[in-house]
Short mmCIF file of C-alpha atoms in Angstrom, two decimals:
data_model
loop_
_atom_site.label_atom_id
_atom_site.label_comp_id
_atom_site.label_asym_id
_atom_site.label_seq_id
_atom_site.Cartn_x
_atom_site.Cartn_y
_atom_site.Cartn_z
CA UNK A 13 174.74 19.28 42.18
CA UNK A 14 175.36 18.18 38.60
CA UNK A 15 175.66 21.79 37.54
CA UNK A 16 178.12 22.57 40.32
CA UNK A 17 180.28 19.52 39.58
CA UNK A 18 180.34 20.35 35.89
CA UNK A 19 181.29 23.98 36.49
CA UNK A 20 184.06 23.03 38.91
CA UNK A 21 185.40 20.43 36.51
CA UNK A 22 185.56 22.98 33.67
CA UNK A 23 187.19 25.52 35.99
CA UNK A 24 189.80 23.01 37.14
CA UNK A 25 190.50 22.03 33.53
CA UNK A 26 190.99 25.66 32.55
CA UNK A 27 193.28 26.41 35.50
CA UNK A 28 195.38 23.32 34.85
CA UNK A 29 195.81 24.21 31.19
CA UNK A 30 196.67 27.85 31.91
CA UNK A 31 199.24 27.00 34.58
CA UNK A 32 200.95 24.39 32.45
CA UNK A 33 201.24 26.87 29.60
CA UNK A 34 202.68 29.59 31.80
CA UNK A 35 205.09 27.46 33.77
CA UNK A 36 206.36 25.67 30.72
CA UNK A 37 207.74 28.98 29.49
CA UNK A 38 209.29 29.85 32.87
CA UNK A 39 210.55 26.38 33.70
CA UNK A 40 208.71 26.47 37.03
CA UNK A 41 206.44 24.03 38.82
CA UNK A 42 202.77 24.86 39.03
CA UNK A 43 201.57 26.39 42.34
CA UNK A 44 198.19 25.52 43.76
CA UNK A 45 195.50 27.76 42.26
CA UNK A 46 191.88 28.06 43.46
CA UNK A 47 188.69 28.73 41.54
CA UNK A 48 188.76 32.27 42.82
CA UNK A 49 191.74 33.02 40.58
CA UNK A 50 189.55 32.96 37.48
CA UNK A 51 188.50 36.38 36.16
CA UNK A 52 184.77 37.16 35.96
CA UNK A 53 184.66 37.00 32.17
CA UNK A 54 186.03 33.43 32.21
CA UNK A 55 183.45 32.36 34.77
CA UNK A 56 180.74 33.92 32.64
CA UNK A 57 181.97 32.03 29.57
CA UNK A 58 181.88 28.78 31.54
CA UNK A 59 178.33 29.40 32.78
CA UNK A 60 177.20 30.33 29.29
CA UNK A 61 178.80 27.21 27.85
CA UNK A 62 176.99 25.01 30.32
CA UNK A 63 173.68 26.79 29.67
CA UNK A 64 173.90 25.75 26.04
CA UNK A 65 174.84 22.17 26.91
CA UNK A 66 172.52 21.64 29.89
CA UNK A 67 169.81 19.02 29.27
CA UNK A 68 166.29 20.45 29.35
CA UNK A 69 164.40 17.15 29.21
CA UNK A 70 161.16 16.65 27.29
CA UNK A 71 159.22 19.38 29.00
CA UNK A 72 159.61 23.08 28.23
CA UNK A 73 161.48 25.21 30.68
CA UNK A 74 164.62 27.20 31.44
CA UNK A 75 167.90 25.65 32.46
CA UNK A 76 168.39 25.11 36.19
CA UNK A 77 170.70 27.96 37.14
CA UNK A 78 169.69 28.48 40.77
CA UNK A 79 172.13 25.81 42.02
CA UNK A 80 175.08 27.80 40.72
CA UNK A 81 174.14 31.07 42.40
CA UNK A 82 174.20 29.32 45.78
CA UNK A 83 177.83 28.20 45.42
CA UNK A 84 179.28 31.53 46.55
CA UNK A 85 178.57 35.23 46.54
CA UNK A 86 180.91 35.88 43.64
CA UNK A 87 179.26 33.35 41.37
CA UNK A 88 175.93 34.88 42.30
CA UNK A 89 177.21 38.34 41.39
CA UNK A 90 178.64 37.20 38.05
CA UNK A 91 175.41 35.49 37.01
CA UNK A 92 173.04 38.25 38.06
CA UNK A 93 175.23 40.82 36.31
CA UNK A 94 174.50 39.13 32.92
CA UNK A 95 170.90 37.84 33.07
CA UNK A 96 170.27 38.32 29.35
CA UNK A 97 173.35 36.46 28.18
CA UNK A 98 172.68 33.59 30.61
CA UNK A 99 168.97 33.61 29.81
CA UNK A 100 167.96 33.70 33.46
CA UNK A 101 164.27 33.47 34.32
CA UNK A 102 162.02 32.32 37.17
CA UNK A 103 160.09 29.08 36.69
CA UNK A 104 156.69 29.23 38.37
CA UNK A 105 154.22 26.36 38.71
CA UNK A 106 150.90 25.93 40.47
CA UNK A 107 152.81 25.15 43.69
CA UNK A 108 155.27 28.03 43.55
CA UNK A 109 154.98 30.40 46.55
CA UNK A 110 154.53 33.57 44.54
CA UNK A 111 155.33 36.29 47.06
CA UNK A 112 158.34 34.50 48.55
CA UNK A 113 159.77 33.68 45.13
CA UNK A 114 159.40 37.17 43.69
CA UNK A 115 160.76 38.79 46.84
CA UNK A 116 163.90 36.62 47.02
CA UNK A 117 165.09 36.85 43.42
CA UNK A 118 165.88 39.87 41.23
CA UNK A 119 163.12 41.03 38.82
CA UNK A 120 163.88 38.34 36.23
CA UNK A 121 161.49 37.22 33.45
CA UNK A 122 158.88 34.64 34.47
CA UNK A 123 157.83 31.36 32.84
CA UNK A 124 154.57 29.74 33.96
CA UNK A 125 154.26 25.96 33.66
CA UNK A 126 150.86 24.51 34.47
CA UNK A 127 151.22 20.98 33.11
CA UNK A 128 148.76 18.99 35.25
CA UNK A 129 145.09 19.45 36.23
CA UNK A 130 144.78 21.98 39.04
CA UNK A 131 142.41 22.57 41.92
CA UNK A 132 141.01 25.98 42.91
CA UNK A 133 143.93 26.86 45.19
CA UNK A 134 146.41 26.10 42.41
CA UNK A 135 144.51 28.34 40.01
CA UNK A 136 144.54 31.13 42.62
CA UNK A 137 148.32 30.81 42.82
CA UNK A 138 148.80 30.92 39.04
CA UNK A 139 146.42 33.87 38.83
CA UNK A 140 148.67 35.75 41.24
CA UNK A 141 151.64 35.04 38.97
CA UNK A 142 149.76 36.18 35.85
CA UNK A 143 149.17 39.54 37.47
CA UNK A 144 152.87 40.25 36.83
CA UNK A 145 152.08 40.37 33.13
CA UNK A 146 154.94 42.76 32.32
CA UNK A 147 157.49 40.08 33.31
CA UNK A 148 155.86 36.91 31.91
CA UNK A 149 157.74 35.66 28.85
CA UNK A 150 156.39 32.11 28.52
CA UNK A 151 153.09 30.41 29.40
CA UNK A 152 152.32 26.68 29.22
CA UNK A 153 148.80 25.86 30.45
CA UNK A 154 147.94 22.23 29.67
CA UNK A 155 145.25 19.68 30.54
CA UNK A 156 142.92 22.03 32.42
CA UNK A 157 139.15 21.82 32.73
CA UNK A 158 137.01 24.48 31.11
CA UNK A 159 136.14 26.25 34.43
CA UNK A 160 139.79 26.41 35.47
CA UNK A 161 140.96 27.61 32.08
CA UNK A 162 138.19 30.19 31.92
CA UNK A 163 139.37 31.69 35.22
CA UNK A 164 142.91 31.93 33.90
CA UNK A 165 141.84 33.45 30.58
CA UNK A 166 139.90 36.11 32.47
CA UNK A 167 143.14 37.30 34.06
CA UNK A 168 144.93 37.18 30.70
CA UNK A 169 143.04 40.12 29.21
CA UNK A 170 145.85 42.54 29.96
CA UNK A 171 148.80 43.20 27.62
CA UNK A 172 151.78 40.86 28.03
CA UNK A 173 154.59 42.90 26.46
CA UNK A 174 157.36 40.37 27.25
CA UNK A 175 155.47 37.22 26.18
CA UNK A 176 157.29 35.17 23.52
CA UNK A 177 155.79 31.66 23.93
CA UNK A 178 152.16 30.75 24.63
CA UNK A 179 150.67 27.25 24.76
CA UNK A 180 147.05 26.65 25.80
CA UNK A 181 145.85 23.05 25.79
CA UNK A 182 142.37 22.02 26.96
CA UNK A 183 142.99 18.36 26.01
CA UNK A 184 139.89 17.01 27.76
CA UNK A 185 136.28 16.23 26.90
CA UNK A 186 135.27 19.53 28.43
CA UNK A 187 132.94 21.98 26.68
CA UNK A 188 134.83 24.00 24.10
CA UNK A 189 136.00 27.33 25.47
CA UNK A 190 136.66 30.26 23.13
CA UNK A 191 139.31 32.92 23.66
CA UNK A 192 137.93 36.23 24.98
CA UNK A 193 137.85 39.18 22.59
CA UNK A 194 140.42 41.08 24.66
CA UNK A 195 142.73 38.12 25.11
CA UNK A 196 146.25 39.38 25.94
CA UNK A 197 144.81 42.88 25.83
CA UNK A 198 144.50 42.42 22.07
CA UNK A 199 148.24 42.68 21.59
CA UNK A 200 151.46 40.77 22.38
CA UNK A 201 154.27 42.54 20.59
CA UNK A 202 156.97 39.89 21.11
CA UNK A 203 154.97 36.67 20.71
CA UNK A 204 156.99 34.18 18.63
CA UNK A 205 155.37 30.80 19.30
CA UNK A 206 151.60 30.34 19.67
CA UNK A 207 150.01 26.91 20.29
CA UNK A 208 146.30 26.22 20.83
CA UNK A 209 144.75 22.78 21.35
CA UNK A 210 141.03 21.96 21.54
CA UNK A 211 140.08 25.64 21.68
CA UNK A 212 137.59 27.20 19.19
CA UNK A 213 138.83 29.82 16.75
CA UNK A 214 135.56 31.75 16.49
CA UNK A 215 137.26 35.01 17.46
CA UNK A 216 140.67 34.10 16.12
CA UNK A 217 140.68 36.56 13.22
CA UNK A 218 139.99 39.45 15.60
CA UNK A 219 143.18 38.92 17.61
CA UNK A 220 145.34 41.83 16.55
CA UNK A 221 148.38 40.52 18.45
CA UNK A 222 149.35 38.82 15.20
CA UNK A 223 151.09 42.09 14.42
CA UNK A 224 153.87 40.54 16.50
CA UNK A 225 154.56 38.30 13.49
CA UNK A 226 155.18 34.95 15.28
CA UNK A 227 157.47 32.35 13.73
CA UNK A 228 155.49 29.30 14.94
CA UNK A 229 151.72 28.87 14.93
CA UNK A 230 149.98 25.59 15.82
CA UNK A 231 146.20 25.29 15.91
CA UNK A 232 145.46 21.70 16.95
CA UNK A 233 142.19 19.91 17.64
CA UNK A 234 140.08 22.79 16.33
CA UNK A 235 136.49 21.95 17.38
CA UNK A 236 133.64 22.34 14.94
CA UNK A 237 132.11 25.04 17.15
CA UNK A 238 135.15 27.20 16.45
CA UNK A 239 135.35 26.67 12.69
CA UNK A 240 137.20 29.30 10.69
CA UNK A 241 136.90 29.39 6.89
CA UNK A 242 139.96 28.99 4.63
CA UNK A 243 139.47 32.54 3.38
CA UNK A 244 139.50 33.93 6.94
CA UNK A 245 142.49 31.75 7.84
CA UNK A 246 144.51 33.07 4.89
CA UNK A 247 143.58 36.62 5.87
CA UNK A 248 144.99 35.99 9.35
CA UNK A 249 148.17 34.49 7.88
CA UNK A 250 148.74 37.17 5.26
CA UNK A 251 150.74 39.48 7.57
CA UNK A 252 152.93 36.74 9.07
CA UNK A 253 156.05 37.30 7.00
CA UNK A 254 158.33 35.51 9.52
CA UNK A 255 156.17 32.42 10.02
CA UNK A 256 158.33 29.30 9.59
CA UNK A 257 156.14 26.58 11.15
CA UNK A 258 152.36 26.28 10.67
CA UNK A 259 150.00 23.58 11.92
CA UNK A 260 146.23 23.52 11.22
CA UNK A 261 144.53 20.41 12.59
CA UNK A 262 140.77 19.98 12.99
CA UNK A 263 139.11 17.74 15.56
CA UNK A 264 136.57 16.11 13.20
CA UNK A 265 135.49 16.01 9.53
CA UNK A 266 132.50 18.20 10.44
CA UNK A 267 134.78 21.22 9.86
CA UNK A 268 134.59 21.62 6.11
CA UNK A 269 133.97 24.33 3.55
CA UNK A 270 130.38 24.94 2.48
CA UNK A 271 130.15 23.63 -1.09
CA UNK A 272 127.49 26.18 -1.98
CA UNK A 273 129.60 29.06 -0.68
CA UNK A 274 132.96 27.95 -2.13
CA UNK A 275 134.56 30.51 -4.39
CA UNK A 276 136.96 29.93 -7.30
CA UNK A 277 140.68 30.31 -6.55
CA UNK A 278 141.82 33.95 -6.46
CA UNK A 279 143.95 35.42 -9.23
CA UNK A 280 146.57 36.50 -6.69
CA UNK A 281 147.81 34.46 -3.74
CA UNK A 282 149.18 35.34 -0.31
CA UNK A 283 152.90 34.65 -0.06
CA UNK A 284 154.30 33.18 3.16
CA UNK A 285 157.97 33.87 2.40
CA UNK A 286 159.53 32.18 5.45
CA UNK A 287 157.27 29.12 5.82
CA UNK A 288 159.31 25.91 5.97
CA UNK A 289 156.98 23.38 7.65
CA UNK A 290 153.23 22.88 7.13
CA UNK A 291 151.01 20.35 8.90
CA UNK A 292 147.34 19.88 8.09
CA UNK A 293 144.64 17.57 9.44
CA UNK A 294 141.12 17.82 8.06
CA UNK A 295 139.07 17.25 4.92
CA UNK A 296 140.41 17.63 1.39
CA UNK A 297 137.99 20.45 0.50
CA UNK A 298 139.43 22.69 3.22
CA UNK A 299 143.02 21.97 2.18
CA UNK A 300 142.16 22.70 -1.44
CA UNK A 301 140.67 26.08 -0.58
CA UNK A 302 143.67 26.85 1.65
CA UNK A 303 146.56 25.95 -0.68
CA UNK A 304 144.83 27.61 -3.65
CA UNK A 305 145.26 30.91 -1.80
CA UNK A 306 148.86 30.71 -0.59
CA UNK A 307 152.40 30.33 -1.89
CA UNK A 308 155.28 29.04 0.25
CA UNK A 309 158.49 29.15 -1.82
CA UNK A 310 160.72 27.89 1.04
CA UNK A 311 158.54 24.99 2.18
CA UNK A 312 160.52 21.79 2.71
CA UNK A 313 158.28 19.71 5.01
CA UNK A 314 154.63 18.96 4.27
CA UNK A 315 152.53 16.58 6.39
CA UNK A 316 148.87 16.09 5.45
CA UNK A 317 146.34 13.86 7.16
CA UNK A 318 142.82 13.52 5.75
CA UNK A 319 139.73 12.29 7.52
CA UNK A 320 137.92 9.42 5.82
CA UNK A 321 136.05 10.48 2.67
CA UNK A 322 134.45 8.68 -0.26
CA UNK A 323 136.10 10.94 -2.83
CA UNK A 324 139.31 12.91 -2.34
CA UNK A 325 139.52 15.95 -4.59
CA UNK A 326 143.02 17.42 -4.45
CA UNK A 327 143.39 19.16 -7.78
CA UNK A 328 145.01 22.23 -6.19
CA UNK A 329 147.53 20.34 -4.07
CA UNK A 330 149.85 19.35 -6.96
CA UNK A 331 149.98 22.97 -8.15
CA UNK A 332 150.79 24.11 -4.64
CA UNK A 333 153.63 21.57 -4.32
CA UNK A 334 155.05 22.74 -7.64
CA UNK A 335 155.10 26.33 -6.34
CA UNK A 336 157.17 25.33 -3.28
CA UNK A 337 160.65 23.99 -2.74
CA UNK A 338 159.25 20.46 -2.42
CA UNK A 339 159.36 19.43 -6.05
CA UNK A 340 162.31 17.14 -5.44
CA UNK A 341 163.54 13.76 -6.75
CA UNK A 342 161.85 11.50 -4.20
CA UNK A 343 163.33 8.11 -5.07
CA UNK A 344 161.93 6.18 -2.08
CA UNK A 345 158.40 5.74 -0.80
CA UNK A 346 156.72 3.81 1.99
CA UNK A 347 153.03 3.02 2.04
CA UNK A 348 152.20 2.13 5.64
CA UNK A 349 148.95 0.30 6.39
CA UNK A 350 147.72 -0.03 9.93
CA UNK A 351 145.16 0.75 12.55
CA UNK A 352 143.49 3.20 12.16
CA UNK A 353 145.13 4.88 9.14
CA UNK A 354 147.19 4.50 5.99
CA UNK A 355 150.12 6.79 5.17
CA UNK A 356 152.54 7.37 2.34
CA UNK A 357 155.97 8.79 3.08
CA UNK A 358 158.10 10.13 0.23
CA UNK A 359 161.81 10.36 0.97
CA UNK A 360 164.81 11.96 -0.66
CA UNK A 361 167.88 9.83 -1.41
CA UNK A 362 169.99 11.36 1.37
CA UNK A 363 167.30 11.17 4.02
CA UNK A 364 165.81 8.35 6.02
CA UNK A 365 162.93 7.99 8.47
CA UNK A 366 161.89 10.00 10.45
CA UNK A 367 163.29 12.90 8.41
CA UNK A 368 160.75 12.50 5.64
CA UNK A 369 159.89 15.52 3.54
CA UNK A 370 156.39 14.74 2.30
CA UNK A 371 153.75 12.68 4.13
CA UNK A 372 150.10 12.09 3.30
CA UNK A 373 147.80 10.04 5.52
CA UNK A 374 144.14 8.99 5.58
CA UNK A 375 142.09 7.99 8.60
CA UNK A 376 140.21 4.77 7.81
CA UNK A 377 140.16 1.28 9.33
CA UNK A 378 139.24 -1.31 6.69
CA UNK A 379 142.19 -2.42 4.56
CA UNK A 380 140.19 -2.37 1.32
CA UNK A 381 139.15 1.22 2.04
CA UNK A 382 142.75 2.12 2.85
CA UNK A 383 143.97 0.74 -0.48
CA UNK A 384 141.16 2.47 -2.40
CA UNK A 385 141.76 5.81 -0.67
CA UNK A 386 145.53 5.74 -1.09
CA UNK A 387 145.14 4.83 -4.77
CA UNK A 388 143.03 7.96 -5.24
CA UNK A 389 145.66 10.13 -3.58
CA UNK A 390 148.62 8.65 -5.47
CA UNK A 391 146.96 8.88 -8.87
CA UNK A 392 146.04 12.54 -8.29
CA UNK A 393 149.64 13.47 -7.42
CA UNK A 394 151.11 10.97 -9.87
CA UNK A 395 154.00 13.28 -10.81
CA UNK A 396 155.56 12.38 -7.43
CA UNK A 397 155.03 8.58 -7.26
CA UNK A 398 156.07 8.32 -10.92
CA UNK A 399 159.71 9.07 -10.04
CA UNK A 400 159.94 6.68 -7.07
CA UNK A 401 162.41 3.83 -7.64
CA UNK A 402 162.00 1.89 -4.39
CA UNK A 403 158.57 1.19 -2.88
CA UNK A 404 158.06 -0.45 0.51
CA UNK A 405 154.64 -1.82 1.49
CA UNK A 406 154.69 -1.66 5.29
CA UNK A 407 152.33 -2.12 8.18
CA UNK A 408 151.97 -0.56 11.58
CA UNK A 409 149.94 -2.41 14.21
CA UNK A 410 147.68 -4.36 11.90
CA UNK A 411 144.57 -5.70 13.57
CA UNK A 412 144.37 -9.47 13.67
CA UNK A 413 140.59 -9.16 13.26
CA UNK A 414 140.83 -7.39 9.91
CA UNK A 415 138.17 -8.74 7.59
CA UNK A 416 139.48 -8.49 4.05
CA UNK A 417 136.90 -8.58 1.29
CA UNK A 418 138.38 -6.70 -1.63
CA UNK A 419 138.92 -7.03 -5.34
CA UNK A 420 142.41 -7.86 -6.54
CA UNK A 421 142.33 -4.91 -8.92
CA UNK A 422 142.38 -2.43 -6.00
CA UNK A 423 146.05 -3.14 -5.34
CA UNK A 424 146.81 -2.71 -9.04
CA UNK A 425 145.19 0.73 -8.97
CA UNK A 426 147.51 1.69 -6.13
CA UNK A 427 150.62 0.39 -7.93
CA UNK A 428 149.62 2.04 -11.22
CA UNK A 429 151.02 5.43 -10.17
CA UNK A 430 154.51 3.99 -9.47
CA UNK A 431 155.72 3.66 -13.05
CA UNK A 432 159.44 3.99 -12.28
CA UNK A 433 159.67 1.54 -9.35
CA UNK A 434 162.49 -0.94 -9.81
CA UNK A 435 162.47 -2.41 -6.28
CA UNK A 436 159.30 -3.49 -4.47
CA UNK A 437 159.48 -4.72 -0.88
CA UNK A 438 156.45 -6.27 0.86
CA UNK A 439 155.97 -7.19 4.51
CA UNK A 440 154.96 -10.77 5.34
CA UNK A 441 151.54 -9.88 6.77
CA UNK A 442 150.49 -8.12 3.55
CA UNK A 443 151.72 -10.71 1.05
CA UNK A 444 148.50 -12.83 1.11
CA UNK A 445 146.56 -9.71 0.17
CA UNK A 446 148.88 -8.53 -2.62
CA UNK A 447 150.04 -11.74 -4.33
CA UNK A 448 146.62 -12.56 -5.87
CA UNK A 449 146.52 -9.14 -7.52
CA UNK A 450 149.96 -9.64 -9.10
CA UNK A 451 148.73 -12.94 -10.55
CA UNK A 452 146.23 -10.91 -12.58
CA UNK A 453 149.14 -9.47 -14.57
CA UNK A 454 149.43 -12.20 -17.19
CA UNK A 455 149.94 -12.23 -20.93
CA UNK A 456 149.81 -8.76 -22.49
CA UNK A 457 149.05 -7.26 -19.08
CA UNK A 458 152.37 -8.42 -17.61
CA UNK A 459 153.88 -4.93 -17.71
CA UNK A 460 150.66 -2.95 -17.41
CA UNK A 461 151.52 -2.15 -13.79
CA UNK A 462 155.04 -1.63 -12.37
CA UNK A 463 156.65 -1.79 -15.83
CA UNK A 464 160.17 -0.96 -14.55
CA UNK A 465 160.17 -3.55 -11.74
CA UNK A 466 163.20 -5.86 -11.69
CA UNK A 467 163.57 -6.78 -7.99
CA UNK A 468 160.88 -8.09 -5.66
CA UNK A 469 161.72 -8.49 -1.96
CA UNK A 470 159.35 -10.56 0.18
CA UNK A 471 159.79 -10.65 3.92
CA UNK A 472 160.73 -14.15 5.19
CA UNK A 473 160.40 -15.52 1.64
CA UNK A 474 160.94 -19.25 1.24
CA UNK A 475 161.89 -20.29 -2.31
CA UNK A 476 159.92 -23.50 -1.95
CA UNK A 477 156.40 -24.26 -0.86
CA UNK A 478 153.44 -21.87 -0.72
CA UNK A 479 155.49 -18.69 -1.10
CA UNK A 480 156.90 -19.79 -4.44
CA UNK A 481 153.54 -21.04 -5.67
CA UNK A 482 151.92 -17.68 -4.88
CA UNK A 483 154.48 -15.62 -6.79
CA UNK A 484 155.35 -17.99 -9.67
CA UNK A 485 152.54 -16.90 -12.08
CA UNK A 486 153.63 -13.27 -11.89
CA UNK A 487 157.34 -14.11 -12.26
CA UNK A 488 156.64 -16.37 -15.23
CA UNK A 489 154.52 -13.71 -16.96
CA UNK A 490 157.27 -11.11 -16.56
CA UNK A 491 159.85 -13.56 -17.86
CA UNK A 492 157.80 -14.20 -21.00
CA UNK A 493 157.36 -10.46 -21.56
CA UNK A 494 161.15 -9.98 -21.53
CA UNK A 495 160.90 -7.93 -18.30
CA UNK A 496 162.20 -10.46 -15.74
CA UNK A 497 161.86 -9.90 -12.01
CA UNK A 498 164.22 -11.43 -9.45
CA UNK A 499 162.71 -12.52 -6.13
CA UNK A 500 164.71 -12.04 -2.92
CA UNK A 501 164.22 -12.72 0.75
CA UNK A 502 163.74 -9.58 2.83
CA UNK A 503 164.38 -9.58 6.53
CA UNK A 504 162.25 -6.45 6.86
CA UNK A 505 162.46 -3.61 9.37
CA UNK A 506 160.77 -3.83 12.77
CA UNK A 507 157.12 -2.83 12.77
CA UNK A 508 156.58 0.68 14.01
CA UNK A 509 153.80 3.01 14.94
CA UNK A 510 153.21 5.92 12.58
CA UNK A 511 151.72 9.20 13.71
CA UNK A 512 151.19 12.57 12.14
CA UNK A 513 153.08 14.81 14.16
#
């Protein structure tokens, strides 16, 4: 009904405007005009306009056009005469009556949405839809058990020449299920977006449908049983000249390169000329072997999340960043501590959260381990933190049961990379952990860390009492060193949850 009301409103608006324009010239009053007076091309423009403005919601799917075709026979004719322009397709779910639906409507493209766990009868219904593989343009199969998904994959071993979007999501604790060797008949010539979650990649490099050159590829929750080496991954990516969005996310730290089998970086690298966004979740060794083998000159968004490690070796990452379009003047940074990870977000002057350009995160729970790990990362990519002028120390869902047993020098190691910071802002919950470390900067060490600092903002700071006593030694030391620091009260932003995403 919303569609119909909108279309009628636009039609009425158009008729009113046209009549006023005509009659103004003739000096006549406007006669009553019906919707039927509009020519077909105007109706088509109105339908197309609404298609672009119609809300789709959070779930994937086509716009709801079937209400409009039931208004009258003429509207039905106009819409079915231009199915490509209006992007008409049939939405099929596990409950869609296949035969009735396909018999009633013209032979339009089909989208299959299986978003909830299904029983055997539901799978039978979807299987019947998949048999029309020449018309299927989009498939979303989410949250299915291994037996149900296996039945569906068995049917999907025929070519799908019209398929442009494919999303397969196991998303359960079921046994990992690999793709069959003849998945999609080995070829999907129009595939543009490919998303796998919790599905092994053991046969991934044999899937020749990558000749379709998709623009989006997301491999999420890769189980250890389906590990694919960085070398094999780069080989798969080498022909994807139109790839703009790439996500590689492993399920656990067990998926890592074999140290004994690791090879030195190649003399020549694979160029991904269109890549703009890269997301990675795994261990640092895998990322190192990956970025040492690729170049992405147009990259503008990089999000990295490491599993917990004792030592993070990221010697290749700085070189990779320098070879991309991400070597930018990041003047703001947030280090966000929380449960169960710590993240650093580097921002450009004209951007604000959540439109960050460069994010690095580490999965670990203890605050001392978070500080130690983030210090390692920042000091290995120091050419980026060294140009930051404003640093915010944030938190996201800190655990009240955190047991803090750490040396004061650990915070200093983290701050050491931020040599250009002029403004430091610290959340209230983290001040008792950080203030003792700043007190260590006395005498000749006053400017050893944060030498450019001139403004310190403390959330809910009270210039008298315990707050002042905690910060006074540091302020006095900076004053004596002729590098004074002004202390301000900071209201602070609301706490927020941070996810790699």
